[in-house]
Tab-separated table of N, CA and C in Angstrom:
chain	number	residue	atom	x	y	z
A	1110	MET	N	176.757	244.111	46.102
A	1110	MET	CA	177.904	244.071	45.210
A	1110	MET	C	177.419	243.653	43.823
A	1111	GLN	N	177.970	244.269	42.823
A	1111	GLN	CA	177.681	243.858	41.458
A	1111	GLN	C	178.801	242.939	40.975
A	1112	TYR	N	178.448	242.019	40.090
A	1112	TYR	CA	179.394	241.028	39.580
A	1112	TYR	C	179.457	241.124	38.064
A	1113	LYS	N	180.622	240.799	37.521
A	1113	LYS	CA	180.849	240.823	36.078
A	1113	LYS	C	181.496	239.515	35.663
A	1114	ASN	N	181.328	239.166	34.392
A	1114	ASN	CA	182.025	238.004	33.847
A	1114	ASN	C	183.506	238.333	33.713
A	1115	LEU	N	184.347	237.387	34.063
A	1115	LEU	CA	185.785	237.541	33.885
A	1115	LEU	C	186.134	237.008	32.501
A	1116	GLY	N	186.147	237.908	31.528
A	1116	GLY	CA	186.406	237.506	30.148
A	1116	GLY	C	185.424	236.433	29.720
A	1117	ARG	N	185.948	235.407	29.067
A	1117	ARG	CA	185.120	234.279	28.640
A	1117	ARG	C	185.358	233.043	29.497
A	1118	SER	N	185.882	233.258	30.707
A	1118	SER	CA	186.224	232.143	31.594
A	1118	SER	C	185.004	231.478	32.219
A	1119	GLY	N	183.863	232.161	32.234
A	1119	GLY	CA	182.686	231.643	32.911
A	1119	GLY	C	182.625	232.043	34.377
A	1120	LEU	N	183.682	232.669	34.882
A	1120	LEU	CA	183.714	233.097	36.278
A	1120	LEU	C	182.999	234.428	36.444
A	1121	ARG	N	182.258	234.561	37.542
A	1121	ARG	CA	181.613	235.829	37.905
A	1121	ARG	C	182.392	236.393	39.082
A	1122	VAL	N	182.932	237.587	38.894
A	1122	VAL	CA	183.734	238.203	39.948
A	1122	VAL	C	183.127	239.540	40.360
A	1123	SER	N	183.347	239.886	41.606
A	1123	SER	CA	182.862	241.161	42.117
A	1123	SER	C	183.562	242.299	41.381
A	1124	GLN	N	182.838	243.414	41.233
A	1124	GLN	CA	183.440	244.559	40.547
A	1124	GLN	C	184.614	245.126	41.334
A	1125	LEU	N	184.620	244.919	42.611
A	1125	LEU	CA	185.746	245.314	43.446
A	1125	LEU	C	186.506	244.064	43.855
A	1126	SER	N	187.812	244.166	43.901
A	1126	SER	CA	188.613	243.061	44.414
A	1126	SER	C	189.485	243.598	45.540
A	1127	TYR	N	190.022	242.681	46.316
A	1127	TYR	CA	190.942	243.075	47.386
A	1127	TYR	C	192.314	242.512	47.059
A	1128	GLY	N	193.305	243.373	47.072
A	1128	GLY	CA	194.665	242.962	46.763
A	1128	GLY	C	195.568	243.024	47.978
A	1129	ALA	N	196.553	242.145	48.000
A	1129	ALA	CA	197.448	242.016	49.148
A	1129	ALA	C	198.795	242.696	48.934
A	1130	TRP	N	198.906	243.552	47.945
A	1130	TRP	CA	200.200	244.079	47.532
A	1130	TRP	C	201.011	244.698	48.659
A	1131	VAL	N	200.542	245.748	49.279
A	1131	VAL	CA	201.374	246.441	50.274
A	1131	VAL	C	200.994	246.107	51.707
A	1132	THR	N	200.078	245.176	51.901
A	1132	THR	CA	199.624	244.905	53.262
A	1132	THR	C	200.082	243.561	53.799
A	1133	PHE	N	199.688	242.472	53.191
A	1133	PHE	CA	199.973	241.152	53.748
A	1133	PHE	C	201.474	240.884	53.726
A	1134	GLY	N	202.013	240.590	54.881
A	1134	GLY	CA	203.434	240.264	54.978
A	1134	GLY	C	204.293	241.456	55.312
A	1135	ASN	N	203.942	242.623	54.822
A	1135	ASN	CA	204.720	243.824	55.117
A	1135	ASN	C	204.156	244.582	56.311
A	1136	GLN	N	202.821	244.592	56.432
A	1136	GLN	CA	202.189	245.350	57.500
A	1136	GLN	C	201.231	244.522	58.339
A	1137	LEU	N	200.666	243.476	57.761
A	1137	LEU	CA	199.631	242.710	58.450
A	1137	LEU	C	199.992	241.237	58.567
A	1138	ASP	N	199.556	240.627	59.657
A	1138	ASP	CA	199.754	239.196	59.840
A	1138	ASP	C	198.448	238.462	59.522
A	1139	VAL	N	198.409	237.165	59.789
A	1139	VAL	CA	197.243	236.347	59.448
A	1139	VAL	C	195.989	236.815	60.183
A	1140	LYS	N	196.109	237.146	61.451
A	1140	LYS	CA	194.938	237.564	62.233
A	1140	LYS	C	194.293	238.802	61.609
A	1141	GLU	N	195.085	239.797	61.284
A	1141	GLU	CA	194.552	241.026	60.684
A	1141	GLU	C	194.053	240.773	59.266
A	1142	ALA	N	194.735	239.905	58.539
A	1142	ALA	CA	194.307	239.567	57.181
A	1142	ALA	C	192.938	238.894	57.206
A	1143	LYS	N	192.717	238.024	58.173
A	1143	LYS	CA	191.410	237.358	58.284
A	1143	LYS	C	190.295	238.377	58.485
A	1144	ALA	N	190.530	239.362	59.323
A	1144	ALA	CA	189.509	240.381	59.574
A	1144	ALA	C	189.218	241.180	58.302
A	1145	LEU	N	190.251	241.557	57.568
A	1145	LEU	CA	190.061	242.305	56.327
A	1145	LEU	C	189.355	241.465	55.263
A	1146	LEU	N	189.810	240.242	55.085
A	1146	LEU	CA	189.188	239.377	54.082
A	1146	LEU	C	187.718	239.114	54.411
A	1147	GLN	N	187.410	238.904	55.686
A	1147	GLN	CA	186.024	238.661	56.071
A	1147	GLN	C	185.163	239.899	55.841
A	1148	ALA	N	185.704	241.076	56.116
A	1148	ALA	CA	184.962	242.312	55.849
A	1148	ALA	C	184.675	242.444	54.357
A	1149	CYS	N	185.627	242.060	53.536
A	1149	CYS	CA	185.415	242.082	52.086
A	1149	CYS	C	184.311	241.113	51.685
A	1150	ARG	N	184.359	239.894	52.191
A	1150	ARG	CA	183.331	238.887	51.862
A	1150	ARG	C	181.961	239.358	52.330
A	1151	ASP	N	181.913	239.959	53.518
A	1151	ASP	CA	180.641	240.455	54.040
A	1151	ASP	C	180.052	241.531	53.126
A	1152	ALA	N	180.922	242.252	52.415
A	1152	ALA	CA	180.472	243.289	51.473
A	1152	ALA	C	180.218	242.722	50.083
A	1153	GLY	N	180.428	241.413	49.902
A	1153	GLY	CA	180.149	240.771	48.622
A	1153	GLY	C	181.348	240.558	47.731
A	1154	VAL	N	182.538	240.919	48.180
A	1154	VAL	CA	183.743	240.710	47.369
A	1154	VAL	C	184.044	239.214	47.301
A	1155	ASN	N	184.276	238.730	46.086
A	1155	ASN	CA	184.665	237.320	45.921
A	1155	ASN	C	185.960	237.185	45.127
A	1156	PHE	N	186.596	238.300	44.812
A	1156	PHE	CA	187.777	238.324	43.943
A	1156	PHE	C	188.949	238.920	44.721
A	1157	PHE	N	190.004	238.134	44.879
A	1157	PHE	CA	191.158	238.530	45.677
A	1157	PHE	C	192.426	238.391	44.840
A	1158	ASP	N	193.306	239.366	44.969
A	1158	ASP	CA	194.491	239.442	44.119
A	1158	ASP	C	195.767	239.296	44.936
A	1159	ASN	N	196.769	238.682	44.310
A	1159	ASN	CA	198.066	238.475	44.934
A	1159	ASN	C	199.124	238.367	43.843
A	1160	ALA	N	200.369	238.153	44.236
A	1160	ALA	CA	201.470	237.911	43.295
A	1160	ALA	C	202.611	237.233	44.035
A	1161	GLU	N	203.376	236.458	43.288
A	1161	GLU	CA	204.503	235.747	43.898
A	1161	GLU	C	205.533	236.696	44.493
A	1162	VAL	N	205.609	237.901	43.983
A	1162	VAL	CA	206.620	238.861	44.426
A	1162	VAL	C	206.180	239.673	45.644
A	1163	TYR	N	204.887	239.703	45.959
A	1163	TYR	CA	204.418	240.500	47.090
A	1163	TYR	C	205.014	239.954	48.386
A	1164	ALA	N	205.803	240.785	49.052
A	1164	ALA	CA	206.480	240.403	50.303
A	1164	ALA	C	207.255	239.104	50.124
A	1165	ASN	N	207.840	238.925	48.930
A	1165	ASN	CA	208.635	237.726	48.621
A	1165	ASN	C	207.857	236.425	48.843
A	1166	GLY	N	206.584	236.431	48.483
A	1166	GLY	CA	205.753	235.237	48.609
A	1166	GLY	C	204.983	235.156	49.910
A	1167	ARG	N	205.359	235.941	50.885
A	1167	ARG	CA	204.690	235.898	52.198
A	1167	ARG	C	203.224	236.318	52.095
A	1168	ALA	N	202.908	237.258	51.199
A	1168	ALA	CA	201.517	237.693	51.044
A	1168	ALA	C	200.628	236.527	50.610
A	1169	GLU	N	201.130	235.682	49.713
A	1169	GLU	CA	200.352	234.502	49.293
A	1169	GLU	C	200.164	233.544	50.469
A	1170	GLU	N	201.219	233.345	51.265
A	1170	GLU	CA	201.118	232.448	52.409
A	1170	GLU	C	200.073	232.944	53.407
A	1171	ILE	N	200.086	234.246	53.672
A	1171	ILE	CA	199.141	234.818	54.626
A	1171	ILE	C	197.714	234.700	54.095
A	1172	MET	N	197.505	235.007	52.817
A	1172	MET	CA	196.163	234.907	52.253
A	1172	MET	C	195.678	233.459	52.289
A	1173	GLY	N	196.528	232.531	51.918
A	1173	GLY	CA	196.159	231.120	51.943
A	1173	GLY	C	195.799	230.647	53.338
A	1174	GLN	N	196.614	231.024	54.328
A	1174	GLN	CA	196.352	230.636	55.719
A	1174	GLN	C	195.056	231.263	56.222
A	1175	ALA	N	194.845	232.537	55.912
A	1175	ALA	CA	193.632	233.227	56.366
A	1175	ALA	C	192.385	232.574	55.776
A	1176	ILE	N	192.413	232.278	54.496
A	1176	ILE	CA	191.258	231.644	53.847
A	1176	ILE	C	190.999	230.265	54.435
A	1177	ARG	N	192.062	229.529	54.681
A	1177	ARG	CA	191.914	228.203	55.302
A	1177	ARG	C	191.318	228.344	56.708
A	1178	ASP	N	191.847	229.285	57.511
A	1178	ASP	CA	191.346	229.482	58.875
A	1178	ASP	C	189.886	229.942	58.886
A	1179	LEU	N	189.494	230.736	57.891
A	1179	LEU	CA	188.118	231.222	57.812
A	1179	LEU	C	187.147	230.129	57.358
A	1180	GLY	N	187.674	229.035	56.827
A	1180	GLY	CA	186.841	227.913	56.408
A	1180	GLY	C	186.054	228.167	55.137
A	1181	TRP	N	186.537	229.077	54.312
A	1181	TRP	CA	185.840	229.371	53.060
A	1181	TRP	C	185.947	228.211	52.098
A	1182	ARG	N	184.865	227.980	51.362
A	1182	ARG	CA	184.912	226.984	50.290
A	1182	ARG	C	185.668	227.577	49.115
A	1183	ARG	N	186.510	226.778	48.511
A	1183	ARG	CA	187.310	227.230	47.372
A	1183	ARG	C	186.418	227.746	46.241
A	1184	SER	N	185.262	227.153	46.071
A	1184	SER	CA	184.371	227.545	44.981
A	1184	SER	C	183.716	228.905	45.205
A	1185	ASP	N	183.793	229.438	46.419
A	1185	ASP	CA	183.156	230.720	46.720
A	1185	ASP	C	184.011	231.930	46.373
A	1186	VAL	N	185.293	231.731	46.136
A	1186	VAL	CA	186.193	232.857	45.872
A	1186	VAL	C	187.017	232.617	44.617
A	1187	VAL	N	187.447	233.715	44.029
A	1187	VAL	CA	188.363	233.684	42.890
A	1187	VAL	C	189.634	234.396	43.345
A	1188	ILE	N	190.749	233.705	43.238
A	1188	ILE	CA	192.021	234.278	43.656
A	1188	ILE	C	192.923	234.371	42.440
A	1189	SER	N	193.388	235.579	42.190
A	1189	SER	CA	194.341	235.749	41.096
A	1189	SER	C	195.720	235.957	41.703
A	1190	THR	N	196.707	235.480	41.003
A	1190	THR	CA	198.080	235.756	41.395
A	1190	THR	C	198.875	235.966	40.117
A	1191	LYS	N	199.964	236.659	40.243
A	1191	LYS	CA	200.757	237.009	39.068
A	1191	LYS	C	202.162	236.449	39.201
A	1192	LEU	N	202.692	236.058	38.058
A	1192	LEU	CA	204.046	235.517	37.994
A	1192	LEU	C	204.898	236.400	37.094
A	1193	PHE	N	206.109	236.590	37.438
A	1193	PHE	CA	207.125	237.200	36.591
A	1193	PHE	C	208.393	237.423	37.397
A	1194	TRP	N	208.310	238.187	38.487
A	1194	TRP	CA	209.479	238.536	39.292
A	1194	TRP	C	209.622	237.594	40.475
A	1195	GLY	N	209.865	236.322	40.234
A	1195	GLY	CA	209.810	235.333	41.298
A	1195	GLY	C	210.987	235.220	42.224
A	1196	GLY	N	212.172	235.534	41.815
A	1196	GLY	CA	213.315	235.330	42.693
A	1196	GLY	C	214.586	235.877	42.093
A	1197	GLN	N	215.693	235.490	42.679
A	1197	GLN	CA	216.995	236.026	42.289
A	1197	GLN	C	217.709	235.205	41.220
A	1198	GLY	N	217.359	233.940	41.078
A	1198	GLY	CA	218.042	233.076	40.127
A	1198	GLY	C	217.737	233.442	38.676
A	1199	PRO	N	218.593	233.008	37.757
A	1199	PRO	CA	218.407	233.368	36.349
A	1199	PRO	C	217.128	232.818	35.731
A	1200	ASN	N	216.563	231.758	36.301
A	1200	ASN	CA	215.318	231.185	35.779
A	1200	ASN	C	214.129	231.408	36.707
A	1201	ASP	N	214.307	232.263	37.710
A	1201	ASP	CA	213.246	232.517	38.690
A	1201	ASP	C	212.354	233.692	38.322
A	1202	LYS	N	212.520	234.227	37.132
A	1202	LYS	CA	211.680	235.338	36.705
A	1202	LYS	C	211.529	235.301	35.202
A	1203	GLY	N	210.534	236.024	34.734
A	1203	GLY	CA	210.324	236.102	33.299
A	1203	GLY	C	209.261	235.148	32.806
A	1204	PRO	N	209.014	235.177	31.480
A	1204	PRO	CA	207.915	234.398	30.899
A	1204	PRO	C	208.325	233.025	30.354
A	1205	SER	N	209.444	232.483	30.831
A	1205	SER	CA	209.846	231.164	30.323
A	1205	SER	C	208.882	230.086	30.809
A	1206	ARG	N	208.801	229.018	30.056
A	1206	ARG	CA	207.954	227.900	30.468
A	1206	ARG	C	208.376	227.398	31.841
A	1207	LYS	N	209.670	227.278	32.060
A	1207	LYS	CA	210.193	226.803	33.339
A	1207	LYS	C	209.685	227.666	34.494
A	1208	HIS	N	209.792	228.970	34.340
A	1208	HIS	CA	209.355	229.832	35.439
A	1208	HIS	C	207.839	229.814	35.605
A	1209	ILE	N	207.092	229.783	34.526
A	1209	ILE	CA	205.631	229.749	34.642
A	1209	ILE	C	205.191	228.490	35.388
A	1210	VAL	N	205.740	227.345	35.024
A	1210	VAL	CA	205.358	226.088	35.674
A	1210	VAL	C	205.809	226.087	37.134
A	1211	GLU	N	207.080	226.398	37.392
A	1211	GLU	CA	207.587	226.363	38.763
A	1211	GLU	C	206.999	227.489	39.612
A	1212	GLY	N	206.814	228.668	39.010
A	1212	GLY	CA	206.213	229.783	39.742
A	1212	GLY	C	204.784	229.487	40.131
A	1213	LEU	N	204.033	228.872	39.230
A	1213	LEU	CA	202.645	228.519	39.517
A	1213	LEU	C	202.577	227.464	40.620
A	1214	LYS	N	203.437	226.468	40.561
A	1214	LYS	CA	203.465	225.455	41.622
A	1214	LYS	C	203.772	226.100	42.974
A	1215	GLY	N	204.723	227.032	42.988
A	1215	GLY	CA	205.068	227.728	44.229
A	1215	GLY	C	203.913	228.554	44.756
A	1216	SER	N	203.235	229.281	43.858
A	1216	SER	CA	202.092	230.092	44.277
A	1216	SER	C	200.968	229.215	44.820
A	1217	LEU	N	200.672	228.114	44.148
A	1217	LEU	CA	199.624	227.215	44.625
A	1217	LEU	C	199.951	226.671	46.012
A	1218	LYS	N	201.216	226.348	46.240
A	1218	LYS	CA	201.630	225.841	47.548
A	1218	LYS	C	201.473	226.931	48.610
A	1219	ARG	N	201.941	228.149	48.304
A	1219	ARG	CA	201.838	229.231	49.285
A	1219	ARG	C	200.385	229.596	49.573
A	1220	LEU	N	199.545	229.574	48.549
A	1220	LEU	CA	198.130	229.904	48.714
A	1220	LEU	C	197.318	228.735	49.265
A	1221	ASP	N	197.951	227.575	49.382
A	1221	ASP	CA	197.282	226.354	49.837
A	1221	ASP	C	196.120	226.004	48.918
A	1222	MET	N	196.368	226.098	47.618
A	1222	MET	CA	195.372	225.767	46.606
A	1222	MET	C	195.874	224.554	45.836
A	1223	VAL	N	194.949	223.843	45.215
A	1223	VAL	CA	195.338	222.637	44.501
A	1223	VAL	C	195.123	222.724	43.002
A	1224	ASP	N	194.517	223.827	42.548
A	1224	ASP	CA	194.215	223.875	41.129
A	1224	ASP	C	194.244	225.301	40.593
A	1225	VAL	N	194.170	225.371	39.288
A	1225	VAL	CA	194.064	226.638	38.580
A	1225	VAL	C	192.783	226.575	37.774
A	1226	ARG	N	191.928	227.560	37.921
A	1226	ARG	CA	190.665	227.565	37.192
A	1226	ARG	C	190.806	228.244	35.838
A	1227	THR	N	191.663	229.244	35.761
A	1227	THR	CA	191.887	229.940	34.498
A	1227	THR	C	193.256	230.592	34.561
A	1228	ALA	N	193.838	230.806	33.437
A	1228	ALA	CA	195.143	231.473	33.378
A	1228	ALA	C	195.049	232.627	32.399
A	1229	GLN	N	195.650	233.716	32.770
A	1229	GLN	CA	195.683	234.886	31.897
A	1229	GLN	C	197.141	235.281	31.725
A	1230	PHE	N	197.542	235.458	30.504
A	1230	PHE	CA	198.913	235.837	30.217
A	1230	PHE	C	198.937	237.258	29.688
A	1231	ASN	N	199.592	238.147	30.396
A	1231	ASN	CA	199.735	239.526	29.961
A	1231	ASN	C	201.129	239.738	29.381
A	1232	ILE	N	201.531	238.818	28.549
A	1232	ILE	CA	202.823	238.890	27.884
A	1232	ILE	C	202.601	238.570	26.415
A	1233	ILE	N	203.640	238.572	25.653
A	1233	ILE	CA	203.507	238.244	24.239
A	1233	ILE	C	203.168	236.765	24.137
A	1234	LEU	N	201.907	236.487	23.885
A	1234	LEU	CA	201.395	235.118	23.935
A	1234	LEU	C	202.060	234.206	22.925
A	1235	SER	N	202.335	234.702	21.726
A	1235	SER	CA	202.920	233.828	20.710
A	1235	SER	C	204.275	233.297	21.157
A	1236	GLU	N	205.054	234.095	21.857
A	1236	GLU	CA	206.350	233.624	22.356
A	1236	GLU	C	206.167	232.543	23.413
A	1237	THR	N	205.234	232.755	24.333
A	1237	THR	CA	205.013	231.792	25.411
A	1237	THR	C	204.456	230.482	24.877
A	1238	VAL	N	203.447	230.546	24.029
A	1238	VAL	CA	202.868	229.337	23.449
A	1238	VAL	C	203.928	228.586	22.658
A	1239	GLY	N	204.762	229.312	21.952
A	1239	GLY	CA	205.846	228.679	21.206
A	1239	GLY	C	206.783	227.910	22.117
A	1240	ARG	N	207.068	228.428	23.286
A	1240	ARG	CA	207.936	227.728	24.239
A	1240	ARG	C	207.300	226.426	24.701
A	1241	TYR	N	206.002	226.437	24.945
A	1241	TYR	CA	205.317	225.220	25.356
A	1241	TYR	C	205.318	224.192	24.233
A	1242	ARG	N	205.099	224.618	23.018
A	1242	ARG	CA	205.063	223.688	21.883
A	1242	ARG	C	206.425	223.051	21.676
A	1243	GLU	N	207.485	223.810	21.879
A	1243	GLU	CA	208.838	223.255	21.730
A	1243	GLU	C	209.066	222.100	22.698
A	1244	ASP	N	208.520	222.239	23.913
A	1244	ASP	CA	208.723	221.211	24.938
A	1244	ASP	C	207.864	219.977	24.712
A	1245	GLU	N	206.813	220.091	23.939
A	1245	GLU	CA	205.915	218.957	23.712
A	1245	GLU	C	206.499	217.948	22.712
A	1246	SER	N	207.407	218.387	21.876
A	1246	SER	CA	207.917	217.463	20.866
A	1246	SER	C	209.009	216.570	21.372
């Protein structure tokens, strides 16, 4: 497997990643997810993708459980997840500070992770940063 730098984050990620979009939670359970994730690792994949909206959060839960069951060290993999379409409530989606903070906490809990190594915002950054600055005063 070949690896590339992930922007200027200092992270080295495999050129191929495995995503849980249409599989985890909709078609596969933890047992099958473990087999797929292990096959990816055996091929050198260290970059795994998810989102809070995939299977209404179930995909993150399955990936987190599978990684925990496989006994992987957190430092050996890079897991990305995306926030935006989090739920039905008026503040459960979108780029608001409230949703970013609460959505990230929810994703970390579902993935059974305790930290964020890097964050990437694919939205109008000036609006988002402005929202954070407003809350700091």
